[in-house]
Amino acid sequence: MQEKYENPAEHPQPAALQPPTPGTPPPVAGPLPAVPPQGGYSPQPGVSMHQQPAGPWQNPAGPPPPYGWGAMPAAVAKPSQPFTATKADGILAVVCFALGYLFIRWLLFSMPWQGVGVTIFTVLYATVVLVYARSKKIKPTKTSWFWLAILLATGAGYSVFLTGSLGGWQGLLLFGSAIYWCGSLFGNLLCQKTSNHFLQDIFNQLIKVPFKNFGTAFLGLKKLIAAPKTAKDDPAKKSSLLWPIVLGLGLCLPVLAIVLPMLVAADGGNFREIFVHLNSFFKWIFSGSVWQTFFYFIVAIPVALYICGLVAGNAHRRYVNGTDLKQTAQNIEAGRIVPVATINTILVVVSVVYVIFIGCQIPYFFSAFAGVRPSQYLVYAEYARDGFFELCTIAGINMALLLGSNLLCKVPRGQNKALRLFNIVLAALTMLLIATALSKMALYIGAYGLSVRRTISSVFMLFLAGVYGAVIVLQYKQFSIMRFAVGLGSVMLCALCLVNVDGLAVRYNANQYIAGNLANFDTDLLYRGGATSVQAGLDVLAHTNDVHLQNDIKAELAYYFSAAQYTKGTARITLDAWRIQQMELPKK
């Protein structure tokens, strides 16, 4: 059906129906202007209405009209971050599936974590990430080398000592440094280095990046398997067909791991001799039943997706930063609502109370420096334990008080001399309490010997002393105290993992017992500490005439020798276990 008005120029629309022009008042009744206003709509003559070009109000790039249906806000789509996979991503995905299996086999289902398998996995993971970063032409940041050293040193500790009391803390440091190092390597930390936004960086790297990129492994595999269309015509591109072949060979490994043991068991000829060495290798890697190996491969899939998502997501900078640092700084400034007088009053009152309290408790707080136990405590353990927990409570309260005062005060620390002074006073008082707690712990150790818990508690108090010392330095020099605290804590924990705390405690107690400074020798500590503990037990056994103590030591050492023999030829073998295997069990 033909339009009634084919020429809009001869039959103009009423003014009320004309589309409004942005920035102009609504049209009023009267004659139409000869020339449409700037930015308005001018119909083309000889063109039907449904074929007229779009006006400015219909152009998404143009300004919206001030009223009418065009003023309704359109639904804004959330910007997506596409993932353009390369062959390097495909190779990474294949390697991540192998890493996932090794993680399940040697770490997750091998509790407690120990042995050369953990160290091999750590080295393989670091190597894969570094090679992948090199393929992406990414230069590692300076901060990443520090965290790589922490990662490798922590992983190396598993192949040296039998995992003891630090197992959980050592595993936390290994897992955390592996994730944080990856974000640092690709330069995706919020401040490009460890900063006061450490907790936000940990959340991004632990949760956001790997799970937002959880399916990138499949995209990489798809890119790797896809053959080029012109491979038949272009000999130079035929080499790209090599990757699907390599992928097929890689996927054959789990199949062979299941099939070969069955074939060897059913063989009646020379097949067993041909594959005897290969079967030994598969037994070391895929030890366990067929269904157990199959279960490991199934559980390894989400682990592989997590590792690949973490590494590839950081390399492609996909969903790596969800925090607006400028907005965060503005929010902090907006939160400064407490008057300076209020903050100063609180800090003065608290500091005075601490001074009076410490003054009234001088005999209690400082008796340990003189080697004297207060009369109200019957045992050293209660004295030291109370001192440690008192310190932890006060240190936590003081840290929260310092943090709140510096964040909420209307005048920032840099412009507030009184606030800097009270920061120093409160930090110094806390360090004084830390010194008293350390003296109590030293008195406790001198009476009952060393243990892992006492060692960890002492190191933790030294860590607190370092942090509060940094608070004092912060009043004169600007730096990231979070970076200092995280770095110091990581180095101290890593050092504990490398010095064999269990063996150190047993060796100290054995020497003190032999010297006559300890009345008893705790044999319960012998089943930790590796070869150092075994040698310490043998030394005590040779110097004591206590029959009950001799029997207890022999029983503990027998258990230790049995446990060391169990790790022989497996991924759980350690240097300590190998040393124990070379020793001779004392005769009963």
XYZ file of C-alpha atoms in Angstrom:
588
model
C 0.000 0.000 0.000
C 1.366 3.389 -1.037
C 2.146 5.956 1.656
C -0.381 8.783 1.908
C 2.327 11.426 2.142
C 5.191 10.492 -0.121
C 6.820 13.932 -0.016
C 7.320 15.141 3.557
C 8.474 18.542 2.304
C 4.992 19.211 0.884
C 3.236 17.857 3.958
C 5.303 18.864 7.000
C 4.571 17.422 10.426
C 2.991 19.561 13.106
C 5.403 21.202 15.528
C 4.160 19.074 18.410
C 5.330 15.970 16.585
C 8.731 17.297 15.647
C 11.521 15.626 17.620
C 13.082 17.946 20.191
C 16.583 19.254 19.767
C 19.042 18.741 22.641
C 19.653 21.922 24.570
C 16.602 23.783 23.155
C 13.293 24.532 24.865
C 10.186 22.561 23.868
C 8.542 23.765 20.649
C 5.627 26.164 20.882
C 2.696 26.733 18.589
C 3.409 28.962 15.608
C 4.807 28.850 12.129
C 7.607 26.442 11.422
C 11.077 27.893 10.857
C 12.384 27.845 7.345
C 15.687 26.292 8.430
C 15.716 23.629 11.098
C 17.730 24.544 14.206
C 21.279 23.305 14.522
C 21.349 19.705 15.540
C 17.676 19.316 14.594
C 16.019 17.047 12.129
C 15.481 17.924 8.460
C 13.434 15.418 6.423
C 14.711 14.643 2.992
C 12.266 15.427 0.185
C 11.110 12.603 -2.022
C 11.773 9.920 0.607
C 9.051 8.065 2.458
C 8.853 8.417 6.216
C 9.993 4.888 7.003
C 13.070 5.417 4.794
C 14.127 8.752 6.309
C 17.676 8.788 7.795
C 18.038 8.596 11.550
C 17.892 11.843 13.467
C 20.406 12.852 16.113
C 18.187 11.545 18.893
C 18.406 8.088 17.291
C 22.202 8.120 17.165
C 23.647 6.292 20.184
C 26.784 8.394 19.925
C 24.829 11.645 20.100
C 23.321 13.323 23.182
C 19.940 11.995 24.367
C 16.845 14.197 24.177
C 15.911 16.020 27.373
C 12.478 14.454 27.682
C 10.194 11.907 26.083
C 10.809 8.244 25.393
C 14.420 8.884 24.413
C 15.239 10.082 27.943
C 14.772 6.583 29.373
C 18.193 5.125 30.253
C 19.160 2.179 28.114
C 20.459 -1.019 29.696
C 24.227 -0.777 29.856
C 25.944 -4.086 29.171
C 28.780 -4.979 31.463
C 32.016 -4.747 29.504
C 33.353 -8.205 28.798
C 37.004 -9.077 28.586
C 37.464 -11.528 25.710
C 40.219 -14.118 25.850
C 42.182 -14.515 22.619
C 43.973 -17.823 23.016
C 47.306 -18.592 21.392
C 49.187 -21.833 20.921
C 51.249 -20.944 23.971
C 47.995 -20.966 25.966
C 47.178 -24.389 24.543
C 50.546 -25.791 25.556
C 50.095 -24.212 28.994
C 46.728 -25.960 29.337
C 48.268 -29.368 28.557
C 51.087 -28.814 31.051
C 48.615 -27.607 33.681
C 46.716 -30.888 33.456
C 49.987 -32.689 34.220
C 50.666 -30.297 37.105
C 47.137 -30.877 38.366
C 47.704 -34.618 38.523
C 51.029 -34.225 40.323
C 49.402 -31.838 42.812
C 46.668 -34.364 43.573
C 49.067 -37.310 43.700
C 51.988 -35.794 45.621
C 50.372 -33.042 47.683
C 46.623 -33.126 48.221
C 46.284 -36.865 48.884
C 49.713 -37.229 50.472
C 49.146 -35.697 53.888
C 51.196 -34.572 55.575
C 53.001 -32.926 52.684
C 56.580 -34.143 52.544
C 59.154 -35.612 50.252
C 60.934 -34.871 47.027
C 57.612 -34.933 45.162
C 56.574 -31.595 46.692
C 59.898 -30.039 45.726
C 59.663 -31.376 42.160
C 56.136 -29.996 41.824
C 57.276 -26.583 43.108
C 60.189 -26.426 40.653
C 57.997 -27.576 37.749
C 55.340 -24.994 38.561
C 57.901 -22.171 38.757
C 59.560 -23.319 35.527
C 56.280 -23.522 33.623
C 55.203 -20.039 34.705
C 58.601 -18.514 33.855
C 58.749 -20.163 30.417
C 55.181 -19.109 29.660
C 55.942 -15.525 30.723
C 58.997 -15.537 28.462
C 56.870 -16.731 25.541
C 54.598 -13.744 26.180
C 57.660 -11.440 26.263
C 56.856 -10.415 29.848
C 59.748 -9.221 31.991
C 59.420 -10.293 35.642
C 59.145 -7.485 38.166
C 61.747 -6.949 40.879
C 59.272 -7.900 43.599
C 58.604 -11.241 41.908
C 62.198 -12.413 42.454
C 61.781 -12.089 46.218
C 58.611 -14.178 46.203
C 60.179 -16.725 43.832
C 63.027 -17.170 46.325
C 60.501 -17.687 49.147
C 58.574 -20.212 47.003
C 61.613 -22.278 46.002
C 63.159 -22.209 49.491
C 59.906 -23.344 51.082
C 59.477 -26.115 48.511
C 63.082 -27.249 48.956
C 62.486 -27.767 52.677
C 60.087 -30.620 51.932
C 62.808 -32.756 50.331
C 65.284 -32.182 53.169
C 63.368 -32.714 56.407
C 60.518 -34.956 57.413
C 57.493 -32.709 57.859
C 56.958 -31.976 61.533
C 55.062 -29.437 63.567
C 55.346 -26.707 60.907
C 53.483 -28.757 58.311
C 50.374 -26.561 58.169
C 52.263 -23.253 58.284
C 54.780 -24.447 55.719
C 51.991 -25.538 53.381
C 50.234 -22.190 53.790
C 53.441 -20.343 52.920
C 54.066 -22.596 49.902
C 50.555 -22.243 48.499
C 50.281 -18.523 49.250
C 53.672 -17.609 47.797
C 52.964 -19.648 44.639
C 49.778 -17.669 43.977
C 51.075 -14.263 45.022
C 54.311 -14.718 43.038
C 52.309 -15.331 39.865
C 50.485 -12.005 40.184
C 53.713 -10.232 41.040
C 55.564 -11.790 38.093
C 53.106 -10.430 35.532
C 52.922 -7.018 37.234
C 49.288 -7.307 38.265
C 49.535 -6.212 41.887
C 47.559 -3.059 42.631
C 50.666 -0.956 43.225
C 52.949 -3.108 41.036
C 54.593 -4.367 44.234
C 53.703 -5.534 47.714
C 51.899 -2.636 49.363
C 49.270 -1.732 51.929
C 46.747 -3.281 49.521
C 48.236 -6.737 50.173
C 44.933 -8.259 51.310
C 43.170 -7.002 48.171
C 45.944 -8.457 46.025
C 45.619 -11.794 47.809
C 41.855 -11.828 47.186
C 42.320 -10.995 43.507
C 44.961 -13.664 42.934
C 43.396 -16.340 45.111
C 39.753 -15.999 44.065
C 39.023 -13.511 41.323
C 41.677 -14.144 38.658
C 41.665 -17.987 38.631
C 37.884 -18.403 38.821
C 37.085 -15.596 36.375
C 39.457 -17.329 33.931
C 38.441 -20.866 34.881
C 37.614 -21.946 31.322
C 40.660 -20.513 29.556
C 42.304 -23.959 29.493
C 39.620 -25.241 27.107
C 40.039 -22.189 24.866
C 43.771 -22.841 24.759
C 43.226 -26.507 23.919
C 40.796 -25.541 21.164
C 43.386 -23.215 19.669
C 46.080 -25.864 19.929
C 44.040 -28.634 18.315
C 42.660 -26.494 15.487
C 44.662 -27.248 12.309
C 45.438 -24.412 9.866
C 43.347 -24.382 6.679
C 46.340 -23.832 4.380
C 48.636 -26.422 5.926
C 48.344 -28.635 2.847
C 49.530 -25.889 0.544
C 52.047 -24.156 2.759
C 54.859 -26.482 3.968
C 55.978 -23.854 6.484
C 52.678 -24.196 8.314
C 52.720 -27.974 8.408
C 54.852 -27.790 11.532
C 51.817 -26.456 13.373
C 50.273 -29.910 13.015
C 52.933 -31.137 15.410
C 51.056 -29.713 18.412
C 47.944 -31.901 17.985
C 50.272 -34.903 17.744
C 52.095 -33.853 20.918
C 48.732 -33.364 22.616
C 47.650 -36.854 21.577
C 50.854 -38.357 22.943
C 50.349 -36.494 26.188
C 46.805 -37.773 26.556
C 48.060 -41.316 25.891
C 50.028 -41.285 29.132
C 47.073 -41.786 31.487
C 45.705 -44.490 29.186
C 49.045 -46.307 29.172
C 49.270 -45.891 32.932
C 46.088 -47.932 33.254
C 46.575 -50.427 30.410
C 50.280 -51.318 30.756
C 50.058 -52.798 34.306
C 47.167 -54.989 33.122
C 49.121 -56.192 30.077
C 52.218 -56.897 32.137
C 50.165 -58.897 34.635
C 48.586 -60.965 31.846
C 51.830 -61.475 29.875
C 53.277 -64.942 29.463
C 56.208 -64.007 27.225
C 58.844 -61.289 27.059
C 56.511 -58.301 27.256
C 57.213 -57.999 30.978
C 60.961 -57.801 30.427
C 60.623 -55.193 27.698
C 58.624 -52.794 29.830
C 60.048 -53.576 33.265
C 61.885 -50.248 33.558
C 59.008 -48.284 32.053
C 56.658 -49.996 34.460
C 58.863 -48.948 37.382
C 58.613 -45.357 36.229
C 54.837 -45.556 35.945
C 54.685 -47.202 39.351
C 56.558 -44.254 40.863
C 54.380 -41.672 39.119
C 51.050 -43.524 39.088
C 51.418 -45.726 42.168
C 48.139 -47.116 43.388
C 45.284 -49.094 41.907
C 43.833 -48.490 38.466
C 40.689 -46.899 39.851
C 42.712 -44.764 42.255
C 44.798 -43.435 39.355
C 41.636 -42.771 37.364
C 40.151 -40.931 40.352
C 43.280 -38.795 40.633
C 42.971 -37.773 36.991
C 39.331 -36.788 37.439
C 40.030 -34.712 40.556
C 43.040 -33.130 38.827
C 40.825 -31.460 36.198
C 39.541 -28.575 38.407
C 43.057 -28.134 39.824
C 44.426 -27.808 36.281
C 41.696 -25.307 35.373
C 42.560 -23.276 38.475
C 46.299 -23.187 37.719
C 45.755 -22.386 34.041
C 43.212 -19.679 34.893
C 45.610 -18.095 37.368
C 48.600 -18.055 35.008
C 46.830 -17.284 31.711
C 44.525 -14.728 33.341
C 47.509 -12.817 34.709
C 49.371 -13.025 31.407
C 46.385 -11.690 29.434
C 45.592 -9.173 32.236
C 42.035 -10.429 32.303
C 40.020 -9.553 35.421
C 43.217 -8.747 37.313
C 42.190 -5.454 38.885
C 38.812 -4.686 40.335
C 39.878 -1.961 42.776
C 39.976 1.741 42.021
C 42.941 2.987 44.047
C 41.979 6.617 43.545
C 38.474 5.971 44.817
C 39.890 3.989 47.744
C 42.106 6.922 48.695
C 39.138 9.277 48.441
C 37.092 6.981 50.697
C 39.881 6.975 53.272
C 40.047 10.752 53.224
C 36.259 10.948 53.521
C 36.449 8.734 56.612
C 38.572 11.233 58.534
C 35.771 12.527 60.706
C 37.148 12.395 64.268
C 38.548 15.687 65.629
C 42.221 15.854 66.538
C 41.413 16.689 70.171
C 39.334 13.512 70.500
C 42.095 11.283 69.099
C 44.729 12.924 71.293
C 42.550 12.527 74.388
C 42.072 8.809 73.743
C 45.778 8.185 73.154
C 46.822 10.223 76.214
C 44.432 8.353 78.498
C 45.447 4.923 77.168
C 49.172 5.710 77.361
C 48.885 7.003 80.936
C 46.935 3.898 81.963
C 49.641 1.669 80.454
C 52.393 3.551 82.276
C 50.581 3.355 85.628
C 49.756 -0.330 85.104
C 53.328 -1.255 84.215
C 54.616 0.786 87.158
C 52.341 -1.036 89.588
C 53.258 -4.445 88.111
C 57.026 -4.019 87.959
C 57.757 -7.071 90.174
C 55.433 -9.189 88.010
C 56.490 -7.922 84.611
C 60.234 -7.779 85.186
C 60.847 -10.668 87.596
C 61.765 -12.931 84.673
C 64.721 -10.678 83.824
C 66.128 -11.558 87.260
C 65.351 -15.258 86.798
C 62.678 -15.214 89.524
C 59.193 -16.678 89.218
C 56.410 -14.713 90.973
C 55.057 -16.442 94.058
C 51.482 -16.581 92.718
C 52.592 -18.954 89.945
C 53.341 -22.521 90.982
C 54.767 -23.633 87.615
C 56.782 -21.911 84.921
C 54.392 -23.020 82.177
C 51.483 -21.021 83.560
C 53.730 -18.002 84.082
C 55.027 -18.017 80.493
C 51.645 -18.909 78.974
C 49.872 -16.064 80.733
C 52.598 -13.666 79.646
C 52.302 -14.727 76.010
C 48.524 -14.452 75.782
C 48.534 -11.162 77.689
C 50.997 -9.840 75.170
C 48.962 -11.039 72.170
C 45.825 -9.389 73.532
C 47.503 -6.070 74.300
C 49.426 -6.063 70.991
C 46.200 -6.643 69.055
C 44.343 -3.889 70.923
C 47.195 -1.439 70.446
C 47.488 -2.188 66.738
C 43.749 -1.623 66.266
C 43.999 1.609 68.274
C 46.916 2.879 66.178
C 45.221 1.925 62.927
C 41.911 3.538 63.876
C 43.551 6.718 65.140
C 45.601 7.218 61.972
C 42.685 6.473 59.635
C 39.941 8.441 61.400
C 41.791 11.535 62.586
C 40.808 14.648 60.621
C 44.425 15.783 60.336
C 46.704 13.177 58.681
C 49.770 11.895 60.453
C 52.118 13.873 58.243
C 50.565 17.144 59.479
C 49.878 16.067 63.057
C 52.942 16.094 65.348
C 50.904 15.043 68.377
C 49.605 11.952 66.578
C 53.128 10.949 65.550
C 54.307 11.385 69.150
C 51.561 9.162 70.565
C 52.223 6.560 67.869
C 55.799 6.368 69.089
C 54.779 6.195 72.761
C 52.203 3.444 72.236
C 54.559 1.410 70.028
C 57.399 1.753 72.558
C 55.175 0.619 75.440
C 54.109 -2.406 73.413
C 57.735 -3.298 72.645
C 58.468 -3.106 76.375
C 55.702 -5.635 77.039
C 57.101 -7.862 74.271
C 60.493 -7.819 76.004
C 58.932 -8.941 79.289
C 57.039 -11.763 77.556
C 60.243 -12.941 75.855
C 62.023 -12.978 79.222
C 59.276 -15.181 80.663
C 59.579 -17.570 77.717
C 63.354 -17.745 78.182
C 62.824 -18.611 81.855
C 60.350 -21.310 80.832
C 62.724 -22.821 78.246
C 65.581 -22.831 80.741
C 63.477 -24.857 83.183
C 61.761 -27.356 80.856
C 63.721 -27.257 77.620
C 62.857 -26.242 74.089
C 59.803 -27.264 72.050
C 58.357 -26.315 68.713
C 55.510 -24.316 70.266
C 57.893 -22.375 72.463
C 60.112 -21.673 69.469
C 57.210 -20.502 67.303
C 55.874 -18.321 70.134
C 59.289 -16.700 70.611
C 59.678 -16.050 66.868
C 56.168 -14.586 66.734
C 57.007 -12.176 69.547
C 60.149 -11.125 67.677
C 57.960 -10.542 64.637
C 55.652 -8.293 66.684
C 58.663 -6.402 67.982
C 59.816 -5.824 64.402
C 56.388 -4.551 63.330
C 56.093 -2.118 66.241
C 59.658 -0.982 65.622
C 58.609 -0.267 62.031
C 55.695 1.805 63.390
C 58.216 4.033 65.157
C 60.342 4.377 62.011
C 57.182 5.157 60.015
C 56.771 8.395 61.941
C 59.999 9.691 60.386
C 60.148 7.950 57.013
C 57.273 7.086 54.678
C 57.070 3.456 53.468
C 54.568 0.612 53.223
C 54.361 -0.992 56.652
C 52.254 -3.799 55.201
C 55.044 -4.658 52.763
C 57.520 -4.691 55.644
C 55.283 -6.888 57.832
C 54.480 -9.365 55.045
C 58.108 -9.580 53.941
C 59.424 -9.996 57.481
C 56.819 -12.623 58.348
C 57.489 -14.594 55.148
C 61.255 -14.581 55.679
C 60.953 -15.648 59.324
C 58.496 -18.449 58.539
C 60.617 -19.629 55.628
C 63.666 -19.662 57.900
C 61.786 -21.815 60.418
C 60.991 -24.280 57.625
C 64.668 -24.507 56.629
C 66.289 -24.861 60.065
C 64.264 -27.947 61.107
C 62.646 -26.608 64.276
C 61.746 -30.085 65.556
C 65.295 -31.364 65.200
C 66.673 -28.173 66.739
C 64.433 -28.574 69.813
C 65.353 -32.247 70.322
C 69.068 -31.540 69.844
C 68.954 -28.694 72.414
C 67.075 -30.804 74.966
C 69.436 -33.752 74.483
C 72.502 -31.578 75.072
C 70.921 -29.983 78.159
C 69.932 -33.397 79.539
C 73.387 -34.865 78.992
C 74.942 -31.772 80.623
C 72.672 -32.182 83.650
C 70.723 -28.954 83.127
C 67.431 -30.760 82.460
C 65.940 -33.258 84.881
C 63.922 -35.099 82.206
C 64.153 -35.800 78.497
C 60.889 -35.612 76.543
C 60.825 -38.645 74.227
C 57.574 -37.537 72.593
C 59.602 -35.075 70.497
C 61.689 -37.886 68.970
C 59.168 -38.798 66.288
C 59.760 -35.400 64.676
C 62.892 -33.725 63.425
C 64.282 -36.415 61.125
C 67.849 -37.650 61.344
C 68.755 -34.898 63.819
C 66.215 -36.253 66.317
C 67.362 -39.829 65.737
C 70.974 -38.910 66.390
C 69.982 -36.925 69.500
C 68.031 -39.943 70.782
C 71.014 -42.237 70.189
C 73.244 -39.815 72.135
C 70.872 -39.754 75.118
C 70.551 -43.526 74.940
C 74.320 -43.861 75.254
C 74.557 -41.506 78.271
C 71.618 -42.591 80.455
C 71.192 -45.488 82.840
C 67.440 -44.956 83.220
C 65.875 -48.208 81.972
C 62.450 -46.679 81.375
C 63.956 -43.832 79.376
C 66.024 -46.283 77.342
C 62.958 -48.354 76.477
C 60.961 -45.269 75.481
C 63.776 -44.033 73.250
C 64.152 -47.449 71.563
C 60.402 -47.627 70.907
C 60.348 -44.157 69.360
C 63.420 -44.869 67.238
C 61.942 -48.155 66.015
C 58.886 -46.289 64.801
C 61.084 -43.706 63.115
C 63.170 -46.326 61.317
C 60.007 -48.029 60.079
C 58.549 -44.755 58.794
C 61.810 -43.933 56.985
C 61.883 -47.322 55.273
C 58.288 -46.825 54.122
C 59.274 -43.771 52.062
C 62.017 -45.633 50.186
C 61.481 -45.509 46.417
C 58.481 -43.152 46.643
C 57.895 -39.459 46.057
C 57.756 -39.001 49.844
C 61.467 -39.722 50.253
C 63.512 -36.966 51.905
C 67.183 -36.421 52.645
C 66.460 -37.041 56.323
C 64.710 -40.330 55.550
C 67.663 -41.436 53.419
C 70.059 -40.606 56.280
C 67.952 -42.614 58.720
C 67.932 -45.564 56.344
C 71.745 -45.603 56.525
C 71.743 -45.748 60.347
C 71.551 -48.861 62.455
C 68.662 -49.457 64.816
C 69.902 -49.940 68.408
C 69.587 -53.484 69.688
C 66.910 -54.166 72.259
